[in-house]
XYZ file of C-alpha atoms in Angstrom:
245
model
C 57.779 144.912 -133.215
C 62.335 145.002 -133.109
C 63.353 143.087 -135.859
C 67.245 141.847 -135.617
C 69.315 141.195 -139.068
C 73.295 140.583 -137.536
C 73.672 144.647 -136.325
C 70.434 146.164 -137.923
C 66.516 146.598 -135.786
C 64.002 147.732 -137.085
C 61.225 149.085 -135.257
C 57.857 147.409 -137.245
C 54.498 148.355 -136.297
C 52.048 145.812 -135.532
C 48.648 145.977 -133.860
C 46.969 142.915 -133.352
C 43.514 142.988 -133.029
C 40.173 140.423 -131.961
C 36.408 140.818 -132.692
C 35.458 139.125 -129.127
C 32.364 137.635 -126.864
C 31.941 139.098 -123.657
C 32.945 135.851 -121.834
C 36.160 134.150 -123.905
C 38.554 131.438 -121.810
C 41.074 132.506 -119.760
C 43.796 130.290 -120.751
C 43.988 132.041 -124.069
C 44.244 135.060 -122.716
C 47.726 134.781 -120.966
C 48.935 132.313 -123.735
C 48.298 136.047 -125.588
C 49.952 138.068 -122.615
C 52.963 135.524 -122.531
C 53.345 135.990 -126.945
C 53.002 139.752 -127.154
C 54.236 141.769 -124.398
C 57.668 140.388 -125.786
C 57.077 141.984 -129.072
C 55.931 144.869 -128.084
C 52.833 144.383 -129.790
C 49.428 145.801 -128.457
C 46.305 143.373 -128.360
C 42.831 146.329 -129.248
C 39.511 144.156 -128.986
C 35.784 145.076 -130.022
C 32.930 143.308 -128.670
C 30.263 142.912 -130.726
C 26.889 140.224 -132.423
C 29.039 139.732 -135.916
C 32.082 138.552 -136.402
C 33.150 140.645 -138.909
C 31.649 143.801 -138.602
C 33.818 143.784 -135.611
C 36.988 143.267 -137.520
C 35.953 145.400 -140.185
C 36.172 148.297 -137.774
C 39.275 147.070 -135.804
C 41.891 146.993 -138.378
C 39.243 150.021 -140.207
C 40.934 152.115 -136.294
C 44.868 150.272 -137.691
C 45.196 150.249 -141.605
C 46.867 153.587 -141.308
C 49.099 153.405 -138.328
C 50.730 150.079 -138.641
C 53.061 148.165 -141.042
C 50.959 145.282 -140.267
C 47.635 143.917 -138.382
C 47.881 140.568 -137.280
C 44.467 138.720 -136.390
C 43.858 136.417 -133.705
C 40.283 134.329 -132.693
C 39.812 134.299 -129.237
C 40.064 130.614 -129.583
C 43.440 129.828 -131.526
C 46.562 129.397 -129.275
C 49.762 130.613 -130.672
C 53.283 131.482 -128.511
C 56.210 134.204 -129.746
C 58.417 132.183 -131.293
C 55.170 131.945 -133.666
C 54.622 135.385 -134.849
C 58.369 136.257 -134.810
C 58.273 133.691 -137.621
C 55.415 134.640 -139.541
C 57.291 138.235 -139.437
C 60.357 137.090 -140.724
C 58.540 135.580 -143.671
C 55.721 137.987 -144.231
C 59.920 139.933 -144.978
C 61.387 137.288 -146.355
C 58.701 136.388 -149.284
C 56.831 139.849 -149.599
C 53.524 137.558 -148.432
C 50.697 140.668 -148.793
C 49.025 138.007 -145.604
C 50.240 135.187 -144.219
C 48.892 132.767 -141.620
C 49.688 129.307 -140.255
C 48.638 125.776 -140.327
C 45.769 125.617 -138.012
C 42.680 122.635 -137.922
C 38.667 122.643 -138.142
C 37.278 122.388 -134.564
C 36.046 119.321 -134.313
C 36.711 117.796 -137.755
C 40.594 117.342 -138.006
C 40.943 119.372 -141.821
C 43.587 122.689 -141.847
C 41.467 125.729 -143.032
C 42.567 126.260 -146.266
C 41.715 126.328 -149.786
C 44.277 124.883 -152.289
C 45.458 127.708 -154.842
C 42.768 127.061 -157.921
C 40.301 125.569 -156.299
C 37.973 127.762 -154.732
C 36.554 128.779 -158.003
C 37.000 124.942 -159.119
C 36.522 123.054 -156.584
C 37.493 119.275 -157.574
C 34.145 117.434 -158.332
C 34.679 114.494 -155.338
C 35.339 117.790 -152.405
C 38.980 116.093 -152.372
C 41.596 117.730 -152.872
C 45.499 115.878 -152.663
C 49.083 117.608 -152.276
C 52.472 115.787 -152.678
C 54.462 115.682 -148.922
C 57.052 118.187 -150.500
C 54.317 121.023 -149.890
C 55.262 120.833 -146.397
C 58.433 121.771 -147.043
C 58.386 124.610 -147.982
C 58.587 128.190 -145.713
C 55.293 129.401 -147.696
C 52.546 127.762 -149.980
C 49.823 130.444 -151.833
C 46.456 129.553 -151.218
C 43.206 130.539 -151.734
C 42.477 131.277 -148.295
C 43.075 130.931 -144.941
C 41.824 131.779 -142.327
C 41.810 134.364 -139.131
C 43.053 132.683 -136.260
C 46.193 133.645 -135.958
C 46.941 135.996 -139.533
C 49.631 138.541 -140.554
C 48.222 141.350 -142.347
C 49.676 143.862 -144.707
C 48.202 147.512 -144.305
C 50.074 147.942 -147.146
C 47.768 145.794 -149.397
C 44.727 145.566 -147.752
C 44.452 149.036 -148.299
C 44.227 147.910 -152.199
C 41.057 147.045 -151.603
C 37.628 148.349 -151.834
C 35.265 148.421 -149.574
C 33.172 146.161 -148.698
C 35.967 143.998 -146.556
C 33.702 141.474 -145.344
C 30.001 140.069 -146.352
C 27.793 136.879 -146.105
C 25.855 136.462 -149.623
C 23.313 133.739 -149.417
C 22.658 130.641 -152.102
C 20.535 130.927 -154.628
C 17.479 130.443 -152.726
C 18.710 133.789 -150.769
C 19.282 130.673 -147.316
C 22.489 130.262 -145.531
C 22.774 126.513 -145.448
C 24.728 124.827 -148.424
C 25.992 126.753 -151.319
C 26.613 130.583 -148.793
C 29.443 132.284 -148.658
C 30.159 133.648 -145.730
C 31.723 136.167 -144.765
C 35.820 135.581 -144.002
C 35.978 133.640 -147.461
C 34.289 136.457 -149.473
C 37.194 138.564 -147.669
C 39.384 136.253 -149.005
C 37.972 135.804 -152.495
C 37.896 139.581 -153.156
C 41.415 139.996 -151.302
C 43.165 137.738 -154.497
C 40.811 139.409 -157.046
C 42.866 143.340 -155.878
C 45.873 141.090 -155.773
C 46.452 140.634 -153.006
C 47.797 136.655 -152.150
C 47.262 134.950 -148.486
C 50.111 132.341 -147.799
C 50.000 129.281 -145.522
C 53.516 128.315 -144.234
C 53.288 124.989 -142.290
C 56.704 125.712 -139.984
C 54.040 127.761 -137.752
C 51.034 125.174 -136.500
C 48.656 126.849 -134.786
C 46.527 125.134 -132.073
C 42.373 125.018 -131.736
C 40.499 125.523 -128.487
C 37.857 122.823 -127.906
C 35.254 122.128 -125.349
C 35.651 118.609 -124.832
C 33.695 116.422 -122.268
C 35.654 114.206 -119.918
C 34.062 110.883 -119.218
C 35.775 107.638 -116.658
C 36.797 105.116 -119.473
C 35.974 101.767 -119.093
C 38.877 100.176 -116.859
C 38.840 103.957 -114.978
C 42.037 103.648 -115.744
C 41.844 107.036 -118.430
C 39.723 109.395 -119.475
C 37.601 109.000 -123.342
C 36.427 112.279 -124.856
C 33.478 113.513 -127.117
C 33.057 116.709 -128.251
C 30.556 119.037 -126.713
C 28.117 119.207 -130.490
C 28.820 115.154 -130.191
C 26.784 115.009 -126.567
C 23.820 117.780 -126.993
C 23.364 115.985 -130.809
C 22.849 112.186 -129.297
C 22.628 112.855 -125.045
C 24.756 109.808 -125.060
C 27.972 108.785 -123.752
C 30.456 107.498 -126.149
C 30.149 103.814 -126.411
C 34.207 102.665 -124.378
C 32.560 105.423 -121.270
C 32.476 103.806 -118.252
C 28.818 102.037 -117.178
C 27.741 100.775 -114.281
C 27.391 97.170 -113.746
C 24.698 95.420 -114.903
C 22.087 94.334 -112.187
Protein backbone atom coordinates (compact mmCIF):
# COMPACT_ATOMS: atom_id res chain seq x y z
CA UNK A 1 0.00 0.00 0.00
CA UNK A 2 1.62 3.27 -1.15
CA UNK A 3 1.51 6.11 1.38
CA UNK A 4 2.32 9.58 0.04
CA UNK A 5 3.17 12.55 2.27
CA UNK A 6 4.34 15.61 0.35
CA UNK A 7 7.04 14.40 -2.04
CA UNK A 8 7.76 11.22 -0.06
CA UNK A 9 6.31 7.81 -0.86
CA UNK A 10 6.54 4.78 1.40
CA UNK A 11 5.26 1.27 0.76
CA UNK A 12 3.43 -0.06 3.84
CA UNK A 13 2.81 -3.79 3.72
CA UNK A 14 -0.85 -4.51 4.57
CA UNK A 15 -2.41 -7.98 4.39
CA UNK A 16 -6.21 -8.26 4.48
CA UNK A 17 -7.46 -11.43 6.20
CA UNK A 18 -10.87 -13.06 6.49
CA UNK A 19 -12.59 -15.87 8.29
CA UNK A 20 -15.21 -16.79 5.69
CA UNK A 21 -18.03 -19.33 5.43
CA UNK A 22 -18.39 -21.32 2.22
CA UNK A 23 -21.24 -19.07 1.07
CA UNK A 24 -21.25 -15.30 1.35
CA UNK A 25 -22.63 -12.03 0.06
CA UNK A 26 -21.58 -11.14 -3.48
CA UNK A 27 -22.19 -7.42 -2.96
CA UNK A 28 -19.49 -7.36 -0.30
CA UNK A 29 -16.98 -9.23 -2.45
CA UNK A 30 -17.22 -6.63 -5.20
CA UNK A 31 -16.96 -3.64 -2.86
CA UNK A 32 -13.86 -5.22 -1.29
CA UNK A 33 -12.28 -5.63 -4.73
CA UNK A 34 -12.94 -1.99 -5.54
CA UNK A 35 -11.34 -0.95 -2.25
CA UNK A 36 -8.30 -3.25 -2.28
CA UNK A 37 -7.16 -3.32 -5.91
CA UNK A 38 -6.15 0.37 -6.21
CA UNK A 39 -4.20 0.05 -2.95
CA UNK A 40 -2.40 -3.15 -3.89
CA UNK A 41 -3.75 -5.01 -0.86
CA UNK A 42 -4.05 -8.79 -1.15
CA UNK A 43 -7.05 -10.48 0.51
CA UNK A 44 -6.54 -13.94 2.05
CA UNK A 45 -9.38 -16.04 3.41
CA UNK A 46 -9.58 -19.08 5.67
CA UNK A 47 -12.74 -21.16 5.85
CA UNK A 48 -13.70 -23.30 8.81
CA UNK A 49 -16.34 -23.91 11.44
CA UNK A 50 -14.72 -21.64 14.04
CA UNK A 51 -14.24 -17.92 13.39
CA UNK A 52 -11.60 -17.54 16.08
CA UNK A 53 -9.45 -20.45 14.91
CA UNK A 54 -9.57 -19.25 11.30
CA UNK A 55 -8.52 -15.74 12.30
CA UNK A 56 -5.68 -17.06 14.43
CA UNK A 57 -4.31 -19.16 11.57
CA UNK A 58 -4.41 -16.44 8.93
CA UNK A 59 -3.09 -13.69 11.24
CA UNK A 60 -0.22 -15.97 12.28
CA UNK A 61 0.53 -16.59 8.60
CA UNK A 62 1.30 -12.92 7.94
CA UNK A 63 2.61 -11.64 11.28
CA UNK A 64 6.21 -11.57 9.98
CA UNK A 65 5.41 -10.41 6.44
CA UNK A 66 3.53 -7.15 6.97
CA UNK A 67 3.46 -3.99 9.05
CA UNK A 68 -0.31 -4.20 9.39
CA UNK A 69 -2.98 -6.89 9.22
CA UNK A 70 -6.43 -5.71 8.16
CA UNK A 71 -9.12 -8.01 9.56
CA UNK A 72 -12.39 -8.03 7.63
CA UNK A 73 -15.80 -9.52 8.44
CA UNK A 74 -17.65 -10.89 5.44
CA UNK A 75 -20.72 -8.73 6.16
CA UNK A 76 -18.90 -5.37 6.50
CA UNK A 77 -19.18 -2.57 3.93
CA UNK A 78 -16.33 -0.08 3.46
CA UNK A 79 -14.52 1.92 0.77
CA UNK A 80 -10.97 2.51 -0.41
CA UNK A 81 -11.08 5.90 1.33
CA UNK A 82 -12.01 4.19 4.63
CA UNK A 83 -8.89 2.02 4.49
CA UNK A 84 -6.70 5.00 3.61
CA UNK A 85 -8.19 6.97 6.50
CA UNK A 86 -7.55 4.13 8.97
CA UNK A 87 -3.94 3.79 7.80
CA UNK A 88 -3.29 7.53 8.02
CA UNK A 89 -4.70 7.75 11.55
CA UNK A 90 -2.87 4.59 12.67
CA UNK A 91 0.49 6.03 11.64
CA UNK A 92 -0.24 9.59 12.79
CA UNK A 93 -1.40 8.63 16.29
CA UNK A 94 0.67 5.44 16.66
CA UNK A 95 -2.41 3.26 17.12
CA UNK A 96 -1.70 -0.40 17.86
CA UNK A 97 -5.15 -1.21 16.44
CA UNK A 98 -7.82 1.04 14.95
CA UNK A 99 -11.22 0.66 13.35
CA UNK A 100 -14.30 2.70 12.50
CA UNK A 101 -17.78 3.01 13.96
CA UNK A 102 -19.94 -0.03 13.22
CA UNK A 103 -23.24 -0.95 14.86
CA UNK A 104 -24.54 -4.32 15.96
CA UNK A 105 -26.91 -6.17 13.65
CA UNK A 106 -30.57 -5.86 14.62
CA UNK A 107 -29.54 -3.53 17.45
CA UNK A 108 -28.04 -0.24 16.29
CA UNK A 109 -25.60 0.33 19.15
CA UNK A 110 -21.89 0.78 18.28
CA UNK A 111 -19.73 -2.32 18.73
CA UNK A 112 -17.26 -1.04 21.29
CA UNK A 113 -16.63 -0.92 25.03
CA UNK A 114 -15.80 2.51 26.37
CA UNK A 115 -12.39 2.95 27.98
CA UNK A 116 -12.34 1.79 31.59
CA UNK A 117 -15.70 0.01 31.53
CA UNK A 118 -14.87 -3.57 30.45
CA UNK A 119 -13.82 -4.64 33.94
CA UNK A 120 -15.98 -2.03 35.67
CA UNK A 121 -19.25 -1.92 33.76
CA UNK A 122 -21.88 0.63 34.83
CA UNK A 123 -24.56 -0.83 37.11
CA UNK A 124 -27.40 -0.05 34.71
CA UNK A 125 -25.47 -1.27 31.69
CA UNK A 126 -25.62 2.14 30.01
CA UNK A 127 -22.77 4.43 29.02
CA UNK A 128 -23.04 8.05 27.97
CA UNK A 129 -20.38 10.08 26.20
CA UNK A 130 -20.25 13.80 25.46
CA UNK A 131 -20.86 14.95 21.89
CA UNK A 132 -17.23 16.13 21.78
CA UNK A 133 -16.12 12.47 21.88
CA UNK A 134 -17.31 12.05 18.30
CA UNK A 135 -15.25 15.04 17.19
CA UNK A 136 -11.94 13.41 18.12
CA UNK A 137 -9.85 11.88 15.33
CA UNK A 138 -9.22 8.74 17.44
CA UNK A 139 -10.76 7.55 20.72
CA UNK A 140 -9.15 4.87 22.88
CA UNK A 141 -11.56 2.10 23.93
CA UNK A 142 -11.43 -1.17 25.84
CA UNK A 143 -12.79 -3.34 23.02
CA UNK A 144 -13.69 -2.91 19.36
CA UNK A 145 -14.60 -5.33 16.55
CA UNK A 146 -12.94 -7.04 13.59
CA UNK A 147 -15.20 -5.76 10.79
CA UNK A 148 -12.51 -3.62 9.13
CA UNK A 149 -9.75 -3.28 11.69
CA UNK A 150 -6.10 -2.36 11.13
CA UNK A 151 -3.78 -4.19 13.54
CA UNK A 152 -0.07 -3.51 13.94
CA UNK A 153 1.95 -6.72 13.68
CA UNK A 154 4.57 -5.25 16.03
CA UNK A 155 1.85 -4.94 18.67
CA UNK A 156 0.48 -8.39 17.86
CA UNK A 157 3.90 -9.89 18.55
CA UNK A 158 3.75 -8.49 22.08
CA UNK A 159 0.73 -10.69 22.85
CA UNK A 160 1.26 -14.34 23.78
CA UNK A 161 -0.98 -17.13 22.48
CA UNK A 162 -3.79 -17.98 22.66
CA UNK A 163 -5.06 -14.81 20.99
CA UNK A 164 -8.66 -16.03 20.88
CA UNK A 165 -10.43 -18.13 23.47
CA UNK A 166 -14.06 -18.66 24.43
CA UNK A 167 -14.63 -18.92 28.18
CA UNK A 168 -17.98 -20.13 29.63
CA UNK A 169 -19.64 -18.45 32.59
CA UNK A 170 -19.34 -19.65 36.20
CA UNK A 171 -21.94 -22.36 35.52
CA UNK A 172 -19.92 -23.68 32.58
CA UNK A 173 -22.60 -22.40 30.21
CA UNK A 174 -22.54 -20.10 27.19
CA UNK A 175 -25.25 -17.67 28.28
CA UNK A 176 -24.84 -14.41 30.19
CA UNK A 177 -21.45 -14.01 31.82
CA UNK A 178 -19.47 -15.85 29.13
CA UNK A 179 -16.35 -14.37 27.51
CA UNK A 180 -16.48 -14.57 23.73
CA UNK A 181 -13.26 -15.05 21.69
CA UNK A 182 -13.30 -11.52 20.25
CA UNK A 183 -13.62 -9.88 23.67
CA UNK A 184 -10.96 -12.26 25.02
CA UNK A 185 -8.66 -10.95 22.28
CA UNK A 186 -9.17 -7.29 23.17
CA UNK A 187 -8.91 -7.96 26.88
CA UNK A 188 -5.57 -9.73 26.41
CA UNK A 189 -4.52 -7.07 23.88
CA UNK A 190 -4.72 -4.37 26.52
CA UNK A 191 -3.17 -6.58 29.20
CA UNK A 192 -0.19 -6.95 26.84
CA UNK A 193 0.35 -3.20 26.84
CA UNK A 194 -1.38 -2.55 23.52
CA UNK A 195 -4.09 0.01 22.85
CA UNK A 196 -7.11 -0.09 20.56
CA UNK A 197 -8.88 2.91 19.05
CA UNK A 198 -12.13 3.81 17.34
CA UNK A 199 -12.22 6.67 14.88
CA UNK A 200 -15.64 8.32 14.53
CA UNK A 201 -14.42 9.66 11.16
CA UNK A 202 -14.70 6.23 9.52
CA UNK A 203 -18.22 4.79 9.37
CA UNK A 204 -18.59 1.12 8.44
CA UNK A 205 -21.71 -0.60 7.17
CA UNK A 206 -22.99 -3.89 8.59
CA UNK A 207 -24.92 -6.13 6.20
CA UNK A 208 -28.20 -7.54 7.46
CA UNK A 209 -30.73 -9.93 5.98
CA UNK A 210 -34.10 -8.19 5.89
CA UNK A 211 -37.60 -9.24 4.83
CA UNK A 212 -39.40 -6.69 2.67
CA UNK A 213 -43.21 -6.63 2.83
CA UNK A 214 -45.75 -4.61 0.85
CA UNK A 215 -46.92 -1.67 2.97
CA UNK A 216 -50.55 -1.03 3.86
CA UNK A 217 -50.92 1.55 1.07
CA UNK A 218 -48.72 -0.41 -1.37
CA UNK A 219 -46.81 2.86 -1.87
CA UNK A 220 -43.81 2.15 0.39
CA UNK A 221 -42.26 -1.11 1.59
CA UNK A 222 -42.13 -2.30 5.20
CA UNK A 223 -38.92 -3.88 6.50
CA UNK A 224 -38.53 -6.56 9.15
CA UNK A 225 -35.48 -8.29 10.56
CA UNK A 226 -35.39 -11.89 9.35
CA UNK A 227 -34.73 -13.10 12.92
CA UNK A 228 -37.91 -11.41 14.14
CA UNK A 229 -40.03 -13.15 11.51
CA UNK A 230 -38.39 -16.52 12.19
CA UNK A 231 -39.05 -16.17 15.93
CA UNK A 232 -42.63 -14.91 15.68
CA UNK A 233 -43.92 -16.07 12.30
CA UNK A 234 -45.76 -12.73 12.04
CA UNK A 235 -45.65 -9.91 9.55
CA UNK A 236 -45.25 -6.34 10.86
CA UNK A 237 -48.53 -4.66 11.78
CA UNK A 238 -48.03 -2.01 9.10
CA UNK A 239 -47.56 -4.59 6.32
CA UNK A 240 -50.30 -5.15 3.74
CA UNK A 241 -53.13 -7.46 4.75
CA UNK A 242 -55.88 -8.78 2.48
CA UNK A 243 -59.19 -6.97 2.92
CA UNK A 244 -61.64 -8.69 5.27
CA UNK A 245 -64.38 -10.57 3.37
